[in-house]
PDB file of C-alpha atoms in Angstrom:
ATOM      1  CA  MET A   1      91.122 112.270 137.167  1.00 38.00           C
ATOM      2  CA  SER A   2      92.973 112.164 140.501  1.00 38.00           C
ATOM      3  CA  LEU A   3      93.856 115.078 142.739  1.00 36.00           C
ATOM      4  CA  ALA A   4      97.325 115.098 144.292  1.00 39.00           C
ATOM      5  CA  VAL A   5      97.601 117.493 147.216  1.00 35.00           C
ATOM      6  CA  VAL A   6     101.132 118.730 147.732  1.00 37.00           C
ATOM      7  CA  GLY A   7     101.931 119.697 151.343  1.00 39.00           C
ATOM      8  CA  THR A   8     103.773 122.910 152.210  1.00 36.00           C
ATOM      9  CA  THR A   9     105.974 124.039 155.042  1.00 38.00           C
ATOM     10  CA  GLY A  10     105.700 127.181 157.150  1.00 40.00           C
ATOM     11  CA  ALA A  11     102.739 128.528 159.091  1.00 40.00           C
ATOM     12  CA  ALA A  12     101.970 131.271 156.620  1.00 40.00           C
ATOM     13  CA  LEU A  13     101.661 128.828 153.773  1.00 37.00           C
ATOM     14  CA  ALA A  14      99.979 125.968 155.606  1.00 41.00           C
ATOM     15  CA  ALA A  15      96.524 127.396 155.040  1.00 44.00           C
ATOM     16  CA  VAL A  16      97.074 127.619 151.288  1.00 41.00           C
ATOM     17  CA  PRO A  17      97.832 124.094 150.073  1.00 42.00           C
ATOM     18  CA  VAL A  18      99.000 123.724 146.483  1.00 43.00           C
ATOM     19  CA  VAL A  19      96.812 121.384 144.440  1.00 41.00           C
ATOM     20  CA  THR A  20      98.170 119.736 141.280  1.00 37.00           C
ATOM     21  CA  LEU A  21      96.156 117.718 138.809  1.00 39.00           C
ATOM     22  CA  ALA A  22      97.473 114.345 137.647  1.00 42.00           C
ATOM     23  CA  LEU A  23      95.766 112.824 134.603  1.00 44.00           C
ATOM     24  CA  THR A  24      95.531 109.072 135.029  1.00 45.00           C
ATOM     25  CA  ALA A  25      95.497 106.541 132.209  1.00 43.00           C
ATOM     26  CA  ALA A  26      91.923 105.620 133.129  1.00 51.00           C
ATOM     27  CA  ALA A  27      90.807 109.193 132.483  1.00 70.00           C
ATOM     28  CA  VAL A  28      92.068 109.217 128.892  1.00 84.00           C
ATOM     29  CA  LYS A  29      89.068 108.625 126.682  1.00 92.00           C
ATOM     30  CA  PRO A  30      89.660 106.451 123.592  1.00 95.00           C
ATOM     31  CA  PRO A  31      89.162 108.420 120.378  1.00 96.00           C
ATOM     32  CA  SER A  32      86.350 107.946 117.922  1.00 97.00           C
ATOM     33  CA  VAL A  33      87.709 107.216 114.440  1.00 98.00           C
ATOM     34  CA  SER A  34      85.946 106.597 111.145  1.00 97.00           C
ATOM     35  CA  ALA A  35      88.393 103.960 109.859  1.00 98.00           C
ATOM     36  CA  LYS A  36      87.080 100.501 108.998  1.00 98.00           C
ATOM     37  CA  GLY A  37      90.099  98.986 110.709  1.00 98.00           C
ATOM     38  CA  VAL A  38      92.657 100.337 113.187  1.00 98.00           C
ATOM     39  CA  TYR A  39      95.487  99.097 115.351  1.00 98.00           C
ATOM     40  CA  LEU A  40      97.839 101.111 117.557  1.00 98.00           C
ATOM     41  CA  ALA A  41     100.698  99.517 119.479  1.00 98.00           C
ATOM     42  CA  ASP A  42     103.551 100.437 121.750  1.00 97.00           C
ATOM     43  CA  GLY A  43     106.689 100.188 119.656  1.00 95.00           C
ATOM     44  CA  GLU A  44     108.801  98.690 122.424  1.00 91.00           C
ATOM     45  CA  SER A  45     106.512  96.097 123.990  1.00 93.00           C
ATOM     46  CA  GLY A  46     104.173  95.576 121.056  1.00 94.00           C
ATOM     47  CA  SER A  47     101.207  95.798 123.410  1.00 96.00           C
ATOM     48  CA  GLN A  48      97.902  97.026 122.015  1.00 97.00           C
ATOM     49  CA  LEU A  49      96.862 100.568 122.842  1.00 98.00           C
ATOM     50  CA  PHE A  50      93.827 100.773 120.555  1.00 98.00           C
ATOM     51  CA  GLY A  51      92.028  98.433 118.205  1.00 98.00           C
ATOM     52  CA  LYS A  52      89.031  98.478 115.908  1.00 98.00           C
ATOM     53  CA  ALA A  53      88.306  95.466 113.702  1.00 98.00           C
ATOM     54  CA  ALA A  54      92.036  94.865 114.093  1.00 98.00           C
ATOM     55  CA  ASP A  55      91.951  91.263 112.830  1.00 98.00           C
ATOM     56  CA  ILE A  56      89.631  91.768 109.853  1.00 98.00           C
ATOM     57  CA  LYS A  57      91.292  91.185 106.458  1.00 98.00           C
ATOM     58  CA  ARG A  58      91.257  94.179 104.111  1.00 98.00           C
ATOM     59  CA  PRO A  59      93.080  95.340 100.958  1.00 98.00           C
ATOM     60  CA  MET A  60      96.158  97.410 101.796  1.00 98.00           C
ATOM     61  CA  ALA A  61      96.972  99.233  98.528  1.00 97.00           C
ATOM     62  CA  SER A  62     100.476 100.760  98.379  1.00 98.00           C
ATOM     63  CA  THR A  63     101.260 100.088 102.015  1.00 98.00           C
ATOM     64  CA  THR A  64     102.340  96.797 100.411  1.00 98.00           C
ATOM     65  CA  LYS A  65     105.590  98.556  99.487  1.00 98.00           C
ATOM     66  CA  VAL A  66     106.657  98.494 103.133  1.00 98.00           C
ATOM     67  CA  MET A  67     107.038  94.740 102.711  1.00 98.00           C
ATOM     68  CA  THR A  68     108.743  95.153  99.332  1.00 98.00           C
ATOM     69  CA  VAL A  69     111.478  97.283 100.854  1.00 98.00           C
ATOM     70  CA  ALA A  70     111.687  95.161 104.022  1.00 98.00           C
ATOM     71  CA  VAL A  71     112.367  92.037 101.935  1.00 98.00           C
ATOM     72  CA  VAL A  72     115.145  93.763 100.006  1.00 98.00           C
ATOM     73  CA  LEU A  73     116.699  95.059 103.233  1.00 98.00           C
ATOM     74  CA  ASP A  74     116.874  91.472 104.489  1.00 98.00           C
ATOM     75  CA  THR A  75     119.004  90.437 101.507  1.00 98.00           C
ATOM     76  CA  PRO A  76     122.311  88.965 102.734  1.00 97.00           C
ATOM     77  CA  ARG A  77     125.284  91.260 102.052  1.00 97.00           C
ATOM     78  CA  LEU A  78     122.981  93.878 100.544  1.00 98.00           C
ATOM     79  CA  ASN A  79     124.797  96.625  98.653  1.00 98.00           C
ATOM     80  CA  LEU A  80     122.649  99.771  98.850  1.00 98.00           C
ATOM     81  CA  ASN A  81     124.792 101.378  96.156  1.00 98.00           C
ATOM     82  CA  ARG A  82     124.180  98.587  93.664  1.00 98.00           C
ATOM     83  CA  THR A  83     123.135 100.055  90.330  1.00 98.00           C
ATOM     84  CA  VAL A  84     119.825  99.091  88.739  1.00 98.00           C
ATOM     85  CA  THR A  85     118.976 100.012  85.152  1.00 98.00           C
ATOM     86  CA  VAL A  86     115.387 101.122  84.580  1.00 98.00           C
ATOM     87  CA  LYS A  87     113.566  98.972  82.028  1.00 98.00           C
ATOM     88  CA  GLN A  88     110.803 100.111  79.710  1.00 98.00           C
ATOM     89  CA  ALA A  89     108.685  97.323  81.231  1.00 98.00           C
ATOM     90  CA  TYR A  90     108.552  99.243  84.511  1.00 98.00           C
ATOM     91  CA  ARG A  91     107.102 102.311  82.830  1.00 98.00           C
ATOM     92  CA  ASP A  92     104.709 100.266  80.710  1.00 98.00           C
ATOM     93  CA  TYR A  93     103.437  98.529  83.835  1.00 98.00           C
ATOM     94  CA  VAL A  94     102.588 101.802  85.570  1.00 98.00           C
ATOM     95  CA  VAL A  95     100.694 103.052  82.511  1.00 97.00           C
ATOM     96  CA  ALA A  96      98.784  99.795  82.064  1.00 97.00           C
ATOM     97  CA  GLN A  97      97.876  99.518  85.761  1.00 95.00           C
ATOM     98  CA  HIS A  98      97.260 103.243  86.308  1.00 95.00           C
ATOM     99  CA  GLY A  99      99.665 103.051  89.221  1.00 96.00           C
ATOM    100  CA  SER A 100     101.473 105.790  91.095  1.00 97.00           C
ATOM    101  CA  THR A 101     104.888 106.533  89.670  1.00 98.00           C
ATOM    102  CA  ALA A 102     108.297 107.949  90.511  1.00 98.00           C
ATOM    103  CA  ASP A 103     108.607 108.738  86.780  1.00 98.00           C
ATOM    104  CA  LEU A 104     111.721 106.627  86.358  1.00 98.00           C
ATOM    105  CA  ARG A 105     113.145 107.032  82.852  1.00 98.00           C
ATOM    106  CA  THR A 106     114.080 104.051  80.715  1.00 98.00           C
ATOM    107  CA  GLY A 107     117.804 103.392  80.662  1.00 98.00           C
ATOM    108  CA  ASP A 108     118.574 105.507  83.730  1.00 98.00           C
ATOM    109  CA  LYS A 109     120.768 103.934  86.393  1.00 98.00           C
ATOM    110  CA  LEU A 110     119.713 104.318  90.024  1.00 98.00           C
ATOM    111  CA  SER A 111     121.038 102.782  93.218  1.00 98.00           C
ATOM    112  CA  VAL A 112     119.016 100.427  95.378  1.00 98.00           C
ATOM    113  CA  ARG A 113     118.928 103.128  98.050  1.00 98.00           C
ATOM    114  CA  GLN A 114     117.466 105.593  95.547  1.00 98.00           C
ATOM    115  CA  LEU A 115     114.831 103.055  94.547  1.00 98.00           C
ATOM    116  CA  PHE A 116     113.773 102.887  98.209  1.00 98.00           C
ATOM    117  CA  TYR A 117     113.089 106.625  98.139  1.00 98.00           C
ATOM    118  CA  ALA A 118     111.284 106.294  94.806  1.00 98.00           C
ATOM    119  CA  ALA A 119     109.087 103.474  96.103  1.00 98.00           C
ATOM    120  CA  LEU A 120     108.259 104.891  99.536  1.00 98.00           C
ATOM    121  CA  LEU A 121     107.969 108.674  99.029  1.00 98.00           C
ATOM    122  CA  PRO A 122     105.953 109.172  95.808  1.00 98.00           C
ATOM    123  CA  SER A 123     104.903 105.497  96.080  1.00 98.00           C
ATOM    124  CA  GLY A 124     106.421 104.615  92.721  1.00 98.00           C
ATOM    125  CA  SER A 125     105.147 101.294  91.421  1.00 98.00           C
ATOM    126  CA  ASP A 126     107.867 101.512  88.787  1.00 98.00           C
ATOM    127  CA  ALA A 127     110.479 101.571  91.561  1.00 98.00           C
ATOM    128  CA  ALA A 128     108.803  98.664  93.378  1.00 98.00           C
ATOM    129  CA  TYR A 129     108.828  96.715  90.109  1.00 98.00           C
ATOM    130  CA  ALA A 130     112.543  97.435  89.693  1.00 98.00           C
ATOM    131  CA  LEU A 131     113.257  96.123  93.193  1.00 98.00           C
ATOM    132  CA  ALA A 132     111.200  92.959  92.683  1.00 98.00           C
ATOM    133  CA  ASP A 133     112.819  92.281  89.311  1.00 98.00           C
ATOM    134  CA  THR A 134     116.311  92.862  90.712  1.00 98.00           C
ATOM    135  CA  PHE A 135     115.994  90.809  93.890  1.00 98.00           C
ATOM    136  CA  GLY A 136     113.821  87.989  92.622  1.00 98.00           C
ATOM    137  CA  SER A 137     115.195  84.762  91.154  1.00 98.00           C
ATOM    138  CA  GLY A 138     114.659  83.394  87.661  1.00 98.00           C
ATOM    139  CA  SER A 139     115.548  83.799  84.014  1.00 98.00           C
ATOM    140  CA  THR A 140     112.630  86.081  83.099  1.00 98.00           C
ATOM    141  CA  VAL A 141     111.082  89.217  84.565  1.00 97.00           C
ATOM    142  CA  SER A 142     107.887  87.288  85.288  1.00 97.00           C
ATOM    143  CA  ALA A 143     109.739  84.535  87.116  1.00 98.00           C
ATOM    144  CA  ARG A 144     111.778  86.989  89.152  1.00 98.00           C
ATOM    145  CA  THR A 145     108.788  89.039  90.286  1.00 98.00           C
ATOM    146  CA  LYS A 146     106.880  85.859  91.132  1.00 98.00           C
ATOM    147  CA  SER A 147     109.747  84.578  93.281  1.00 98.00           C
ATOM    148  CA  PHE A 148     110.050  87.967  94.951  1.00 98.00           C
ATOM    149  CA  ILE A 149     106.377  87.941  95.915  1.00 98.00           C
ATOM    150  CA  ALA A 150     106.952  84.474  97.383  1.00 98.00           C
ATOM    151  CA  LYS A 151     109.675  86.020  99.552  1.00 98.00           C
ATOM    152  CA  MET A 152     107.177  88.642 100.707  1.00 98.00           C
ATOM    153  CA  ASN A 153     104.805  85.909 101.868  1.00 98.00           C
ATOM    154  CA  GLN A 154     107.647  84.036 103.553  1.00 98.00           C
ATOM    155  CA  LYS A 155     108.586  87.167 105.480  1.00 98.00           C
ATOM    156  CA  ALA A 156     104.955  87.703 106.473  1.00 98.00           C
ATOM    157  CA  ALA A 157     104.836  84.174 107.860  1.00 98.00           C
ATOM    158  CA  SER A 158     108.052  84.663 109.817  1.00 98.00           C
ATOM    159  CA  LEU A 159     106.628  87.818 111.399  1.00 98.00           C
ATOM    160  CA  GLY A 160     103.451  86.079 112.464  1.00 98.00           C
ATOM    161  CA  MET A 161     101.282  87.922 109.941  1.00 98.00           C
ATOM    162  CA  THR A 162      98.895  84.965 109.829  1.00 98.00           C
ATOM    163  CA  LYS A 163      96.032  86.851 108.183  1.00 98.00           C
ATOM    164  CA  SER A 164      98.025  88.529 105.413  1.00 98.00           C
ATOM    165  CA  ARG A 165      98.737  87.571 101.839  1.00 98.00           C
ATOM    166  CA  PHE A 166     100.677  89.289  99.065  1.00 98.00           C
ATOM    167  CA  ASP A 167     100.070  88.726  95.368  1.00 97.00           C
ATOM    168  CA  SER A 168     101.851  91.849  94.135  1.00 97.00           C
ATOM    169  CA  PHE A 169     104.993  93.856  94.871  1.00 98.00           C
ATOM    170  CA  ASP A 170     103.165  97.197  94.992  1.00 98.00           C
ATOM    171  CA  GLY A 171      99.550  96.579  96.024  1.00 97.00           C
ATOM    172  CA  LEU A 172      98.087  96.701  92.515  1.00 96.00           C
ATOM    173  CA  SER A 173      96.348  93.362  92.842  1.00 93.00           C
ATOM    174  CA  THR A 174      94.485  91.978  89.841  1.00 85.00           C
ATOM    175  CA  ALA A 175      93.216  88.850  91.596  1.00 90.00           C
ATOM    176  CA  GLY A 176      92.258  90.524  94.861  1.00 89.00           C
ATOM    177  CA  ASN A 177      94.559  88.329  96.935  1.00 95.00           C
ATOM    178  CA  ASN A 178      96.622  91.145  98.407  1.00 97.00           C
ATOM    179  CA  TYR A 179      95.303  91.753 101.897  1.00 98.00           C
ATOM    180  CA  THR A 180      96.254  92.225 105.532  1.00 98.00           C
ATOM    181  CA  THR A 181      94.799  93.284 108.869  1.00 98.00           C
ATOM    182  CA  PRO A 182      95.586  96.398 110.897  1.00 98.00           C
ATOM    183  CA  LYS A 183      97.302  94.245 113.508  1.00 98.00           C
ATOM    184  CA  ASP A 184      99.388  92.332 110.950  1.00 98.00           C
ATOM    185  CA  LEU A 185     100.478  95.453 109.112  1.00 98.00           C
ATOM    186  CA  THR A 186     101.500  97.073 112.379  1.00 98.00           C
ATOM    187  CA  LYS A 187     103.693  94.037 113.085  1.00 98.00           C
ATOM    188  CA  LEU A 188     105.421  94.581 109.748  1.00 98.00           C
ATOM    189  CA  ALA A 189     105.884  98.286 110.409  1.00 98.00           C
ATOM    190  CA  ALA A 190     107.360  97.602 113.854  1.00 98.00           C
ATOM    191  CA  TYR A 191     109.855  95.250 112.235  1.00 98.00           C
ATOM    192  CA  ALA A 192     110.737  97.611 109.390  1.00 98.00           C
ATOM    193  CA  VAL A 193     111.370 100.716 111.511  1.00 97.00           C
ATOM    194  CA  LYS A 194     114.087  98.891 113.403  1.00 96.00           C
ATOM    195  CA  ASN A 195     116.196  99.241 110.257  1.00 98.00           C
ATOM    196  CA  ALA A 196     118.084 102.547 110.184  1.00 98.00           C
ATOM    197  CA  THR A 197     117.969 102.836 106.394  1.00 98.00           C
ATOM    198  CA  PHE A 198     114.208 102.305 106.360  1.00 98.00           C
ATOM    199  CA  ARG A 199     113.667 104.910 109.100  1.00 98.00           C
ATOM    200  CA  THR A 200     115.798 107.453 107.267  1.00 98.00           C
ATOM    201  CA  VAL A 201     113.823 107.012 104.059  1.00 98.00           C
ATOM    202  CA  VAL A 202     110.285 107.073 105.445  1.00 98.00           C
ATOM    203  CA  LYS A 203     110.820 110.168 107.581  1.00 98.00           C
ATOM    204  CA  THR A 204     112.150 112.142 104.600  1.00 98.00           C
ATOM    205  CA  LYS A 205     109.666 114.775 103.476  1.00 98.00           C
ATOM    206  CA  GLU A 206     111.311 115.373 100.112  1.00 98.00           C
ATOM    207  CA  THR A 207     114.523 114.417  98.400  1.00 98.00           C
ATOM    208  CA  THR A 208     116.513 115.312  95.304  1.00 98.00           C
ATOM    209  CA  GLN A 209     118.552 112.509  93.805  1.00 98.00           C
ATOM    210  CA  THR A 210     120.898 112.443  90.819  1.00 98.00           C
ATOM    211  CA  ALA A 211     121.156 109.418  88.563  1.00 98.00           C
ATOM    212  CA  ILE A 212     123.095 108.475  85.454  1.00 97.00           C
ATOM    213  CA  ALA A 213     120.772 109.052  82.517  1.00 98.00           C
ATOM    214  CA  SER A 214     120.528 106.702  79.562  1.00 96.00           C
ATOM    215  CA  ASN A 215     122.632 109.130  77.475  1.00 96.00           C
ATOM    216  CA  GLY A 216     125.422 109.112  80.057  1.00 96.00           C
ATOM    217  CA  ARG A 217     124.580 112.529  81.439  1.00 98.00           C
ATOM    218  CA  THR A 218     123.106 113.327  84.848  1.00 98.00           C
ATOM    219  CA  ARG A 219     119.378 113.315  85.530  1.00 98.00           C
ATOM    220  CA  THR A 220     117.871 114.879  88.640  1.00 98.00           C
ATOM    221  CA  TYR A 221     114.857 113.331  90.338  1.00 98.00           C
ATOM    222  CA  THR A 222     112.854 115.144  93.021  1.00 98.00           C
ATOM    223  CA  TRP A 223     110.399 113.094  95.035  1.00 98.00           C
ATOM    224  CA  TYR A 224     107.920 114.269  97.672  1.00 98.00           C
ATOM    225  CA  ASN A 225     106.567 112.104 100.467  1.00 98.00           C
ATOM    226  CA  SER A 226     102.831 111.469 100.168  1.00 97.00           C
ATOM    227  CA  ASN A 227     102.518 111.261 103.974  1.00 97.00           C
ATOM    228  CA  LYS A 228     100.966 114.550 105.119  1.00 97.00           C
ATOM    229  CA  LEU A 229     101.790 113.904 108.770  1.00 97.00           C
ATOM    230  CA  LEU A 230     105.450 114.661 108.085  1.00 97.00           C
ATOM    231  CA  GLY A 231     106.204 118.165 109.253  1.00 94.00           C
ATOM    232  CA  SER A 232     102.762 118.565 110.818  1.00 96.00           C
ATOM    233  CA  TYR A 233     102.914 116.199 113.811  1.00 97.00           C
ATOM    234  CA  LYS A 234     105.635 116.357 116.436  1.00 96.00           C
ATOM    235  CA  GLY A 235     107.802 113.259 116.454  1.00 97.00           C
ATOM    236  CA  ILE A 236     106.361 111.628 113.332  1.00 98.00           C
ATOM    237  CA  ILE A 237     108.741 109.212 111.605  1.00 95.00           C
ATOM    238  CA  GLY A 238     106.650 107.965 108.684  1.00 96.00           C
ATOM    239  CA  ILE A 239     105.647 105.442 107.431  1.00 98.00           C
ATOM    240  CA  LYS A 240     103.536 104.852 104.291  1.00 98.00           C
ATOM    241  CA  THR A 241     100.299 105.839 102.604  1.00 98.00           C
ATOM    242  CA  GLY A 242      98.135 103.732 100.338  1.00 98.00           C
ATOM    243  CA  THR A 243      95.018 104.525  98.345  1.00 97.00           C
ATOM    244  CA  ALA A 244      92.949 102.457  95.922  1.00 95.00           C
ATOM    245  CA  THR A 245      89.291 101.948  95.126  1.00 94.00           C
ATOM    246  CA  ALA A 246      89.094  98.600  96.911  1.00 94.00           C
ATOM    247  CA  SER A 247      91.153  99.603  99.943  1.00 97.00           C
ATOM    248  CA  GLY A 248      90.124 103.196 100.450  1.00 97.00           C
ATOM    249  CA  PRO A 249      92.690 105.566 102.015  1.00 98.00           C
ATOM    250  CA  CYS A 250      95.186 103.696 104.206  1.00 98.00           C
ATOM    251  CA  LEU A 251      98.052 104.797 106.417  1.00 98.00           C
ATOM    252  CA  VAL A 252     100.831 103.088 108.330  1.00 98.00           C
ATOM    253  CA  PHE A 253     102.330 105.549 110.807  1.00 98.00           C
ATOM    254  CA  ALA A 254     104.818 105.853 113.645  1.00 98.00           C
ATOM    255  CA  ALA A 255     105.931 108.606 115.982  1.00 98.00           C
ATOM    256  CA  THR A 256     108.480 108.983 118.756  1.00 97.00           C
ATOM    257  CA  ARG A 257     108.314 111.280 121.762  1.00 96.00           C
ATOM    258  CA  GLY A 258     110.904 110.989 124.464  1.00 94.00           C
ATOM    259  CA  ASP A 259     111.640 107.296 124.930  1.00 94.00           C
ATOM    260  CA  ARG A 260     108.308 106.112 123.532  1.00 96.00           C
ATOM    261  CA  THR A 261     107.541 105.044 119.983  1.00 97.00           C
ATOM    262  CA  LEU A 262     103.998 104.306 118.831  1.00 98.00           C
ATOM    263  CA  ILE A 263     103.207 102.408 115.650  1.00 98.00           C
ATOM    264  CA  GLY A 264      99.816 102.048 114.019  1.00 98.00           C
ATOM    265  CA  THR A 265      97.788 101.186 110.951  1.00 98.00           C
ATOM    266  CA  ILE A 266      94.617 102.689 109.555  1.00 98.00           C
ATOM    267  CA  LEU A 267      92.749 100.871 106.790  1.00 98.00           C
ATOM    268  CA  ASN A 268      89.970 102.426 104.737  1.00 98.00           C
ATOM    269  CA  ASP A 269      89.554 105.855 106.285  1.00 98.00           C
ATOM    270  CA  ALA A 270      88.743 109.068 104.430  1.00 98.00           C
ATOM    271  CA  LYS A 271      89.946 110.925 107.540  1.00 98.00           C
ATOM    272  CA  ARG A 272      93.174 108.967 107.938  1.00 98.00           C
ATOM    273  CA  TYR A 273      95.352 111.937 108.894  1.00 98.00           C
ATOM    274  CA  PRO A 274      93.173 113.555 111.585  1.00 98.00           C
ATOM    275  CA  ASP A 275      92.334 110.088 112.895  1.00 98.00           C
ATOM    276  CA  ALA A 276      96.032 109.189 113.075  1.00 98.00           C
ATOM    277  CA  VAL A 277      96.622 112.362 115.085  1.00 98.00           C
ATOM    278  CA  LYS A 278      93.813 111.402 117.472  1.00 98.00           C
ATOM    279  CA  LEU A 279      95.274 107.946 117.923  1.00 98.00           C
ATOM    280  CA  LEU A 280      98.812 109.182 118.529  1.00 98.00           C
ATOM    281  CA  ASP A 281      97.653 111.829 120.993  1.00 97.00           C
ATOM    282  CA  TYR A 282      95.673 109.166 122.815  1.00 98.00           C
ATOM    283  CA  GLY A 283      98.573 106.739 122.820  1.00 97.00           C
ATOM    284  CA  PHE A 284     101.082 109.212 124.175  1.00 97.00           C
ATOM    285  CA  LYS A 285      98.702 110.236 126.962  1.00 94.00           C
ATOM    286  CA  SER A 286      97.833 106.659 127.943  1.00 84.00           C
TER     287      SER A 286
END
C-alpha cells in the first residue's frame, strides 16, 4: 500500500495535510480458490490475471455448448430465424443419457436463435443435438452430428486450443475424449463473447419464447439461466455452467465494469460461484 500526500494551500491549512490512500496492484492479494483448475484473463489484451493448473486437461461437461453455439454462429450467411423441427431422437437422447433438457417437444418448430437460448440457459442437450443435426453435413443424423463435432475441433484448432478435444456436441462424452484446460476454454469464451447474439443470450436470466407446436398451435417455453451469478454480481455477462460426475461443477464467466472486461474459467469446483466472485473482485482491483 502506498501513501499519497496531497499538499494544501493557505497557512491555516498547511499544518493539516490531507492524506489519501492509493491501493497499488502489488498490494492486491491473489485469492485462494478450491477449484482444480482456474484461469482468469483480461478480455481486451488476453493477458493472464490468475492461473491455477491452467494447462491441465480436464472434462468440461456442458460448457462444451459454448463451442456448439460458436460453431453455428460462424456459419456463412447464418439465418437466426431459420426454423428447425424438433425430432423425437433429440428427446430420446436426453432420456438415454440422463442429460439436462430444455424440454423441447417433438414436432415443434423453433428458430435457431431460440435453440441458442434453449442450449445455453437451461443447458438443453436436446437443443444442442438439434443444432448439431441441423448444421452438420451428411445423409443421416449420425453423420451430421459427427461432421458437426469435427467442426468443433477445427474451430478449437483455429483458436489455438491446443490441449482441447471435443467428442460430443453437449459434453455428454461416452468415450471420455471431451476435455479442455482452463486457459483453452477461456480463449473460446473470449472469442464467443465478441458476438453480439452470443452476449445477448448468455446474459439473459430468463426468457419466454413462443414456438409453433406440432398441432399448428402456439407453445410457450420458459427457460431459466443456470448461472447463479446473473443478477447477483455487478457487471456479469454470463457465460455457461457445466456439471457432471467426471468434471465436477464448472463455470465459464465474464464481467464488465467500466471499460474493462474479465473472462475466466473454473473447472471442478464445488464453490464455483463464490470463487468466481473472488476472482473477479481480484481482477478488477489488479
